[in-house]
PDB file of C-alpha atoms in Angstrom:
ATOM      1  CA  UNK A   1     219.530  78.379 209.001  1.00  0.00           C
ATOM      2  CA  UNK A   2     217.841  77.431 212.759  1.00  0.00           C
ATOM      3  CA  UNK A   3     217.399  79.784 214.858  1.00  0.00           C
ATOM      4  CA  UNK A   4     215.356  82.310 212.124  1.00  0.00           C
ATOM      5  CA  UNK A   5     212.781  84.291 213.383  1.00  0.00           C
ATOM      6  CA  UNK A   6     209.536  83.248 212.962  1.00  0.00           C
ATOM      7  CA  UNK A   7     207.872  85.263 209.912  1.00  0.00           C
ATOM      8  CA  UNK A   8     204.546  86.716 210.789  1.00  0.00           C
ATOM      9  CA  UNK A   9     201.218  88.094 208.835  1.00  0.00           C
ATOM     10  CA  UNK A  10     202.456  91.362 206.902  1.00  0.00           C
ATOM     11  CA  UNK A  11     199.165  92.734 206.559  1.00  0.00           C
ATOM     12  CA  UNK A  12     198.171  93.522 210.216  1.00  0.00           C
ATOM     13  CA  UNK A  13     196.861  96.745 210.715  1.00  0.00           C
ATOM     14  CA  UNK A  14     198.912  99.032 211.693  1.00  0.00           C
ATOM     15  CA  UNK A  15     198.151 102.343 213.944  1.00  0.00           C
ATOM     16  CA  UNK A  16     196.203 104.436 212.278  1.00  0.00           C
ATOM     17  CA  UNK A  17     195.793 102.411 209.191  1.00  0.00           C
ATOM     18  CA  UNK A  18     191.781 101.037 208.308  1.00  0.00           C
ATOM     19  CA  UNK A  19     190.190  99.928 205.368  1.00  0.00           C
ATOM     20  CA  UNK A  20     190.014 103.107 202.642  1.00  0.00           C
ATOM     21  CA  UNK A  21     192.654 105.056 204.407  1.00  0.00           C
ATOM     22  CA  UNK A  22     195.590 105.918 202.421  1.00  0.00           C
ATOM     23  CA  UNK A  23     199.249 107.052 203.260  1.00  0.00           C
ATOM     24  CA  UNK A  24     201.109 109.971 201.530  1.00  0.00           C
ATOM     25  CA  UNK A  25     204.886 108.843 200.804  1.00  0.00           C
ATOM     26  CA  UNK A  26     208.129 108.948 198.836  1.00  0.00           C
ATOM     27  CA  UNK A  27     209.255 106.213 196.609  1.00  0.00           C
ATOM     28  CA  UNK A  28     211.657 105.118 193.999  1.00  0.00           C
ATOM     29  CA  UNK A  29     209.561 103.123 192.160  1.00  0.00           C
ATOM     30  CA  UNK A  30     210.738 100.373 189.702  1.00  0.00           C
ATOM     31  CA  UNK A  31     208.594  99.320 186.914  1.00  0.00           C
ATOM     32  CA  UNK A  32     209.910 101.082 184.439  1.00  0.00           C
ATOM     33  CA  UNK A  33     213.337  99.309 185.633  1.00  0.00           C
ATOM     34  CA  UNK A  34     214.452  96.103 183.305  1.00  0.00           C
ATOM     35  CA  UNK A  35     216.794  94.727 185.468  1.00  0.00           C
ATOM     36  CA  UNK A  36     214.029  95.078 188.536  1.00  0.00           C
ATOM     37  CA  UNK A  37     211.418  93.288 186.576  1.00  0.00           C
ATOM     38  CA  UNK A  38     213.937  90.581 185.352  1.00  0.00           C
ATOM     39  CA  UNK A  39     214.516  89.883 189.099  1.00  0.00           C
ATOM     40  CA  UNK A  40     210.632  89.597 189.899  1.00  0.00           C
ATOM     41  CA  UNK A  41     210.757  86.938 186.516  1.00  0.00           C
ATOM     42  CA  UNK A  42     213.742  85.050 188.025  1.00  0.00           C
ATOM     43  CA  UNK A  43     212.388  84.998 191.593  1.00  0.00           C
ATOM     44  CA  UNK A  44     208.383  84.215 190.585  1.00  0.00           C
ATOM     45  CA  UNK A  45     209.037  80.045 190.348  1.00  0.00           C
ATOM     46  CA  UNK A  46     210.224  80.534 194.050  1.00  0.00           C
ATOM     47  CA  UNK A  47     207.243  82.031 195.152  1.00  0.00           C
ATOM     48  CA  UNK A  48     204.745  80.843 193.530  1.00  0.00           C
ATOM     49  CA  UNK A  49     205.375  77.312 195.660  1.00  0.00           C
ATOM     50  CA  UNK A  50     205.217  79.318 199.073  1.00  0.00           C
ATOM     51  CA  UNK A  51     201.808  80.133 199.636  1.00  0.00           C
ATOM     52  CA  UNK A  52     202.531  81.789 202.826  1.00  0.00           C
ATOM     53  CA  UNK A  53     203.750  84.478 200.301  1.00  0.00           C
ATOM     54  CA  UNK A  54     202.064  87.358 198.834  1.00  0.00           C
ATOM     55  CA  UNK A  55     203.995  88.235 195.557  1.00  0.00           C
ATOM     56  CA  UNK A  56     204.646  91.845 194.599  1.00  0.00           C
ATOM     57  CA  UNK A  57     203.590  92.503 190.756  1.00  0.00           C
ATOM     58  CA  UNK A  58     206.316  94.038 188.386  1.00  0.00           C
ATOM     59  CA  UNK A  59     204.026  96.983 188.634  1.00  0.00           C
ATOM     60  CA  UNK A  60     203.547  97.597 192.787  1.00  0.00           C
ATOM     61  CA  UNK A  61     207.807  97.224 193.060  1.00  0.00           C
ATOM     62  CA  UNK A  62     209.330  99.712 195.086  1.00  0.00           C
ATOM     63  CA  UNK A  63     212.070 101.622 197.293  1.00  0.00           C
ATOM     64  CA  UNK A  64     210.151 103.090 200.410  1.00  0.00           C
ATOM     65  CA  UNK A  65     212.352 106.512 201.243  1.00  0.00           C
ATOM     66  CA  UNK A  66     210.197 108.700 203.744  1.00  0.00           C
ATOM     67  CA  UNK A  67     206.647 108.930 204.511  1.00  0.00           C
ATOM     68  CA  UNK A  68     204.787 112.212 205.459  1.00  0.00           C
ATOM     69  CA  UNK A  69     201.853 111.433 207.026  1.00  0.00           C
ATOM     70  CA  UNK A  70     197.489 109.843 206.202  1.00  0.00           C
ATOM     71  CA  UNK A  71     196.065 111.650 203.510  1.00  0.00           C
ATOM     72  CA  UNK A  72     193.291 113.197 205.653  1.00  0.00           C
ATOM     73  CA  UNK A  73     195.337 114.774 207.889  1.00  0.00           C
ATOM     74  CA  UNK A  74     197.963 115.989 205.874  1.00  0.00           C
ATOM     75  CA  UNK A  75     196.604 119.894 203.654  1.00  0.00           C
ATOM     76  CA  UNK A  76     196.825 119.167 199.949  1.00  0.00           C
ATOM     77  CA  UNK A  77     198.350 122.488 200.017  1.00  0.00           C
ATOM     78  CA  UNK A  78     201.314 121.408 202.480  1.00  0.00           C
ATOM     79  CA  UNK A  79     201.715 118.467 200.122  1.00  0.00           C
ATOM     80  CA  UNK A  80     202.523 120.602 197.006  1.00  0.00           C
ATOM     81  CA  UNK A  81     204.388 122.739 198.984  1.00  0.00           C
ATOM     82  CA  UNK A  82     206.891 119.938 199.810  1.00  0.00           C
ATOM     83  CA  UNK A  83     206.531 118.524 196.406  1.00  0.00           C
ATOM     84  CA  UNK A  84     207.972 122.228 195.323  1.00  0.00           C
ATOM     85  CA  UNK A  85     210.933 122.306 197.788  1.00  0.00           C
ATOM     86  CA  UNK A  86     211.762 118.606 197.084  1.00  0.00           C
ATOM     87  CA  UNK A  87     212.177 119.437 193.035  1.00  0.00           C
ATOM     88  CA  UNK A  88     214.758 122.409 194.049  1.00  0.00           C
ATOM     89  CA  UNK A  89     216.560 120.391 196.733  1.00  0.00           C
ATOM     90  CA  UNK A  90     216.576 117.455 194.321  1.00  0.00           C
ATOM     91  CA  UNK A  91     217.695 119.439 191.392  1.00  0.00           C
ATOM     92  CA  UNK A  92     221.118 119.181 193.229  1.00  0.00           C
ATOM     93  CA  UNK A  93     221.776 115.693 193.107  1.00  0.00           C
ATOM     94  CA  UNK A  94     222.800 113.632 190.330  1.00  0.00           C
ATOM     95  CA  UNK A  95     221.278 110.185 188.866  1.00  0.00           C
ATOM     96  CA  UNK A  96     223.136 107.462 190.306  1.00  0.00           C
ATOM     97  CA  UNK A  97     223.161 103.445 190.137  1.00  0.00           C
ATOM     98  CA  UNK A  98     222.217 100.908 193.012  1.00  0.00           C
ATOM     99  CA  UNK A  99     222.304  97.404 193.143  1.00  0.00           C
ATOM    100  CA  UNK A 100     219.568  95.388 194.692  1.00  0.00           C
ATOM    101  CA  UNK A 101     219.256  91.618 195.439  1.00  0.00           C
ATOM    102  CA  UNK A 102     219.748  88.872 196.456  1.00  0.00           C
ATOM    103  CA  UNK A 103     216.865  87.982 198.291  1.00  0.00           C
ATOM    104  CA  UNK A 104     216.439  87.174 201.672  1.00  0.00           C
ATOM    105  CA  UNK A 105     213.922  86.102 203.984  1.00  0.00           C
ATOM    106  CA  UNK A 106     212.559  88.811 207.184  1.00  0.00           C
ATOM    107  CA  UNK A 107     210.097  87.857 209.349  1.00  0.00           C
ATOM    108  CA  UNK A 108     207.299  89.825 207.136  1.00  0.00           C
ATOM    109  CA  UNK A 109     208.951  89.678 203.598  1.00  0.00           C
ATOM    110  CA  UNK A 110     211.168  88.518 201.199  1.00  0.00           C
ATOM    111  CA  UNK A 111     213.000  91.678 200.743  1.00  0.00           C
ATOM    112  CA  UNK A 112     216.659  92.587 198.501  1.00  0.00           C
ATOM    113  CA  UNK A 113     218.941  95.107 199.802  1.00  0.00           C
ATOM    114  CA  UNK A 114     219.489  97.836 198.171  1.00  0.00           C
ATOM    115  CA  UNK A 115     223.581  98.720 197.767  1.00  0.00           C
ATOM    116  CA  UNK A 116     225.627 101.500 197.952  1.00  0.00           C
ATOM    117  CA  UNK A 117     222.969 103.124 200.858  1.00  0.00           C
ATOM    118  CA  UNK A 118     225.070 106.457 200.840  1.00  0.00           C
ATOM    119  CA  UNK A 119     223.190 108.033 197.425  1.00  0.00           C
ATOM    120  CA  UNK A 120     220.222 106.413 198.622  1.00  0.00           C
ATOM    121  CA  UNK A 121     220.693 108.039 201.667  1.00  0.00           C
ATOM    122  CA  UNK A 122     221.561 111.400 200.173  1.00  0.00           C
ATOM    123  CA  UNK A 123     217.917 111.775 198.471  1.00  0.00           C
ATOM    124  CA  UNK A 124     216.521 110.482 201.813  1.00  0.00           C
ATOM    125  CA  UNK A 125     217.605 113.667 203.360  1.00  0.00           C
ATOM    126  CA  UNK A 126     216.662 115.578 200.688  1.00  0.00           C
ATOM    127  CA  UNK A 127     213.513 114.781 200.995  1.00  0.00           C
ATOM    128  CA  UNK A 128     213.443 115.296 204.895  1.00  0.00           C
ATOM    129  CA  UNK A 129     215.195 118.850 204.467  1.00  0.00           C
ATOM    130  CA  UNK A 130     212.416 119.226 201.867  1.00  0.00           C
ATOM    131  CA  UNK A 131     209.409 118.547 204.623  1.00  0.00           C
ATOM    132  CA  UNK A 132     211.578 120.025 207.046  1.00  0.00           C
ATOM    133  CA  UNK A 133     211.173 123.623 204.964  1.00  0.00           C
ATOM    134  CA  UNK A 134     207.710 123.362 205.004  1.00  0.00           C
ATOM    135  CA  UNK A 135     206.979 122.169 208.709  1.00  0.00           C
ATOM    136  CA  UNK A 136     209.868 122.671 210.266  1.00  0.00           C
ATOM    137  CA  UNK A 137     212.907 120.543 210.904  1.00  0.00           C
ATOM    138  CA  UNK A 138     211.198 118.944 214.260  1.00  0.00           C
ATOM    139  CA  UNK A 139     207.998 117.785 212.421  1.00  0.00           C
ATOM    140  CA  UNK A 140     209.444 115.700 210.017  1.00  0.00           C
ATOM    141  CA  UNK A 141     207.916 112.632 210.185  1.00  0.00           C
ATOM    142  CA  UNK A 142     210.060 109.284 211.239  1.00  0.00           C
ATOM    143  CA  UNK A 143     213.225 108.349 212.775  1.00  0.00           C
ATOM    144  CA  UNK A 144     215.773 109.942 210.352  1.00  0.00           C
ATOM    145  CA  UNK A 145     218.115 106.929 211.788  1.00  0.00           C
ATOM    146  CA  UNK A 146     218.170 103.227 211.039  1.00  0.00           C
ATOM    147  CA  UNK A 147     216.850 103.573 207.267  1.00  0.00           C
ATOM    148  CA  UNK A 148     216.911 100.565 205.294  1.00  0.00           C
ATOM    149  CA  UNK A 149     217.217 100.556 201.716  1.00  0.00           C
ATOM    150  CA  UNK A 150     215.250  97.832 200.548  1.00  0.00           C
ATOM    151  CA  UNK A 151     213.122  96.369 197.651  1.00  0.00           C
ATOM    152  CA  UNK A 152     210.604  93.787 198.786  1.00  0.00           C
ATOM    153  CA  UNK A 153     209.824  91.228 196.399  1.00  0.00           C
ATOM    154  CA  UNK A 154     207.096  89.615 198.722  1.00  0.00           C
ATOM    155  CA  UNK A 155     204.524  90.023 201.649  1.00  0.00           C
ATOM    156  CA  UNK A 156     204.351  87.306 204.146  1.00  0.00           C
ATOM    157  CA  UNK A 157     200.378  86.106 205.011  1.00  0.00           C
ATOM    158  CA  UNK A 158     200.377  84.311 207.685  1.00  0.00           C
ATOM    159  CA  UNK A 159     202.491  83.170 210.468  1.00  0.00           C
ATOM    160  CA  UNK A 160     204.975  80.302 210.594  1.00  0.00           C
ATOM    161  CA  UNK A 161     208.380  79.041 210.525  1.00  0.00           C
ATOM    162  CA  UNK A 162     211.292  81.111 208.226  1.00  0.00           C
ATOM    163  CA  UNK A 163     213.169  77.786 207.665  1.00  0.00           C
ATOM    164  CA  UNK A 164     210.864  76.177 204.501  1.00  0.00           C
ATOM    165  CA  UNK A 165     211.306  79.921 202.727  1.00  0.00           C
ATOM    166  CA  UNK A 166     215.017  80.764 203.672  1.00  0.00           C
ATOM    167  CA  UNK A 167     215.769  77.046 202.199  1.00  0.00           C
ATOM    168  CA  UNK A 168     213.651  77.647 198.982  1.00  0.00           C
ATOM    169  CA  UNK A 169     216.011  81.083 198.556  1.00  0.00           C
ATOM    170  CA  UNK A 170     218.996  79.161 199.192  1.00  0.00           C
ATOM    171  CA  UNK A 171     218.818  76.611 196.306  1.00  0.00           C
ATOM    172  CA  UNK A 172     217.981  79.512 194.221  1.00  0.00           C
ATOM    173  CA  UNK A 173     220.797  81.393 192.256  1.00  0.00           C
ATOM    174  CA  UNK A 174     221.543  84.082 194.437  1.00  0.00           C
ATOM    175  CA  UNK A 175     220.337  87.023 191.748  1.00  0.00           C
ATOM    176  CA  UNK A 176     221.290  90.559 191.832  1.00  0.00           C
ATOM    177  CA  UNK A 177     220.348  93.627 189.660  1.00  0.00           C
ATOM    178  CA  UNK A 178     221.167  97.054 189.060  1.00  0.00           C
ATOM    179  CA  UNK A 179     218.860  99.849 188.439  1.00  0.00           C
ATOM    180  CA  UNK A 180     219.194 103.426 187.773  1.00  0.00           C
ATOM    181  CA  UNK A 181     218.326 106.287 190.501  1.00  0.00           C
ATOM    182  CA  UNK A 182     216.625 109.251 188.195  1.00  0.00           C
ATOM    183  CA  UNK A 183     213.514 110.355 190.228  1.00  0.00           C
ATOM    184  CA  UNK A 184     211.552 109.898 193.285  1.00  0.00           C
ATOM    185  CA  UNK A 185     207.661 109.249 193.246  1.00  0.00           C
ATOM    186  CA  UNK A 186     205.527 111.258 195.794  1.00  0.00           C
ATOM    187  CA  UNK A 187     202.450 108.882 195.821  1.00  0.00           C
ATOM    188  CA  UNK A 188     199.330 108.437 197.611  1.00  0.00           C
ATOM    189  CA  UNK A 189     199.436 104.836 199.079  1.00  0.00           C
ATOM    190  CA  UNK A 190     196.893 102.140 199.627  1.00  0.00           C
ATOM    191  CA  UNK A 191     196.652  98.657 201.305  1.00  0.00           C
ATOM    192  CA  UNK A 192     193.209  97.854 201.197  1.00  0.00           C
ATOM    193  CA  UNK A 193     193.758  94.392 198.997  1.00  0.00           C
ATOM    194  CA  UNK A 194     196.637  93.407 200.905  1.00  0.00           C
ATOM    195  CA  UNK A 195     198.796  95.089 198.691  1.00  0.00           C
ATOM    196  CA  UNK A 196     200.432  98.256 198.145  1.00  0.00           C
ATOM    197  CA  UNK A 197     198.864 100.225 195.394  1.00  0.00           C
ATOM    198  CA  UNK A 198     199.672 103.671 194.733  1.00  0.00           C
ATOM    199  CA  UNK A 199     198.533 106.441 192.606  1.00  0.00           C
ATOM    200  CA  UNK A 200     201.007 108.993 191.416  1.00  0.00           C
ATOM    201  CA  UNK A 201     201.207 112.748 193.176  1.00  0.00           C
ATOM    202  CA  UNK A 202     204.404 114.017 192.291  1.00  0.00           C
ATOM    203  CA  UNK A 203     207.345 112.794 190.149  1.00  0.00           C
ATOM    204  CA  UNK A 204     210.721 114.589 190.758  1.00  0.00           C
ATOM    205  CA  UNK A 205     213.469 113.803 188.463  1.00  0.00           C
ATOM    206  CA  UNK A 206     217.115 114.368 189.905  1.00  0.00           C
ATOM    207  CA  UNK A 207     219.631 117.120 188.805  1.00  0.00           C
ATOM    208  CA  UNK A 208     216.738 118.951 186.917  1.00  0.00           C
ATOM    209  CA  UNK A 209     215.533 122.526 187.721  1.00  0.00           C
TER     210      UNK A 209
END
């Protein structure tokens, strides 16, 4: 356990981010997802005695996929466009099941993998091929390499060592969960309270028309 990282202050503002600006994006979100909000339950004794934590409410948990770009500089219209493609191109893939857990400490969160990556993966590109229609394949936005399918259970606020927290996860049961792929959230995203907090766009459900 030496040798970590040190974990640093989550909430740093980002280019282009400011107080009131928001973030359109794709999600899987998880509330609705037993097995997700068991895990917050099992995990919350942890975290509550690392202050240097920010947890994330049952509500706020999420599966980031592919952002598309701030909210006032993105047309609504190009939005729905996308949101139209992504429903056909998504109407093609099936629900599937992931795994997520157990949790692990990264220098800005406590964050649980999210296994098998290759469905995960699958809707990813989806979604990409989806903006790609619309804007062409060139302008989609972000790497479409080096994605990492993961659920974050907390936000780090403040810097300092990674030992105390990686040793508080370690004498925890190492807990897993499985939840169930069936739709992908297009949402308009805020940090403003040092938190994400989203309001719904889109919703598009897989292998429907």
């Amino acid at each position: 356990m030496s040798g970590l990282e040190p974990m640093r202050d989550h909430w740093w503002w980002r280019p282009g981010w400011q107080v009131g600006r928001s973030f359109y994006t794709w999600h899987v979100t998880l509330a609705d997802q037993p097995g997700a909000r068991r895990l917050v339950s099992d995990y919350a004794p942890v975290l509550a005695r690392l202050p240097q934590l920010d947890p994330v409410p049952a509500r706020w948990l999420h599966l980031t996929l592919q952002g598309i770009g701030f909210t006032d500089e993105v047309d609504r219209a190009d939005v729905e466009r996308i949101a139209r493609a992504a429903r056909k191109r998504c109407a093609e893939l099936e629900p599937f099941t992931v795994s997520i857990g157990p949790a692990h400490v990264d220098p800005e969160t406590i964050q649980m993998p999210a296994r098998p990556l290759e469905p995960l993966a699958r809707l990813r590109l989806a979604i990409r091929a989806a903006i790609g229609e619309v804007w062409g394949p060139d302008d989609v936005p972000e790497p479409e390499a080096g994605f990492r399918a993961h659920v974050s259970l907390g936000y780090c606020n403040t810097a300092g060592p990674a030992e105390p927290v990686a040793a508080a996860l370690d004498a925890h049961d190492r807990r897993t969960a499985e939840v169930t792929v069936s739709s992908v959230t297009l949402i308009d995203l805020n940090r403003d309270h040092k938190a994400y907090e989203w309001t719904d766009v889109a919703t598009v459900r897989l292998g429907m028309p």
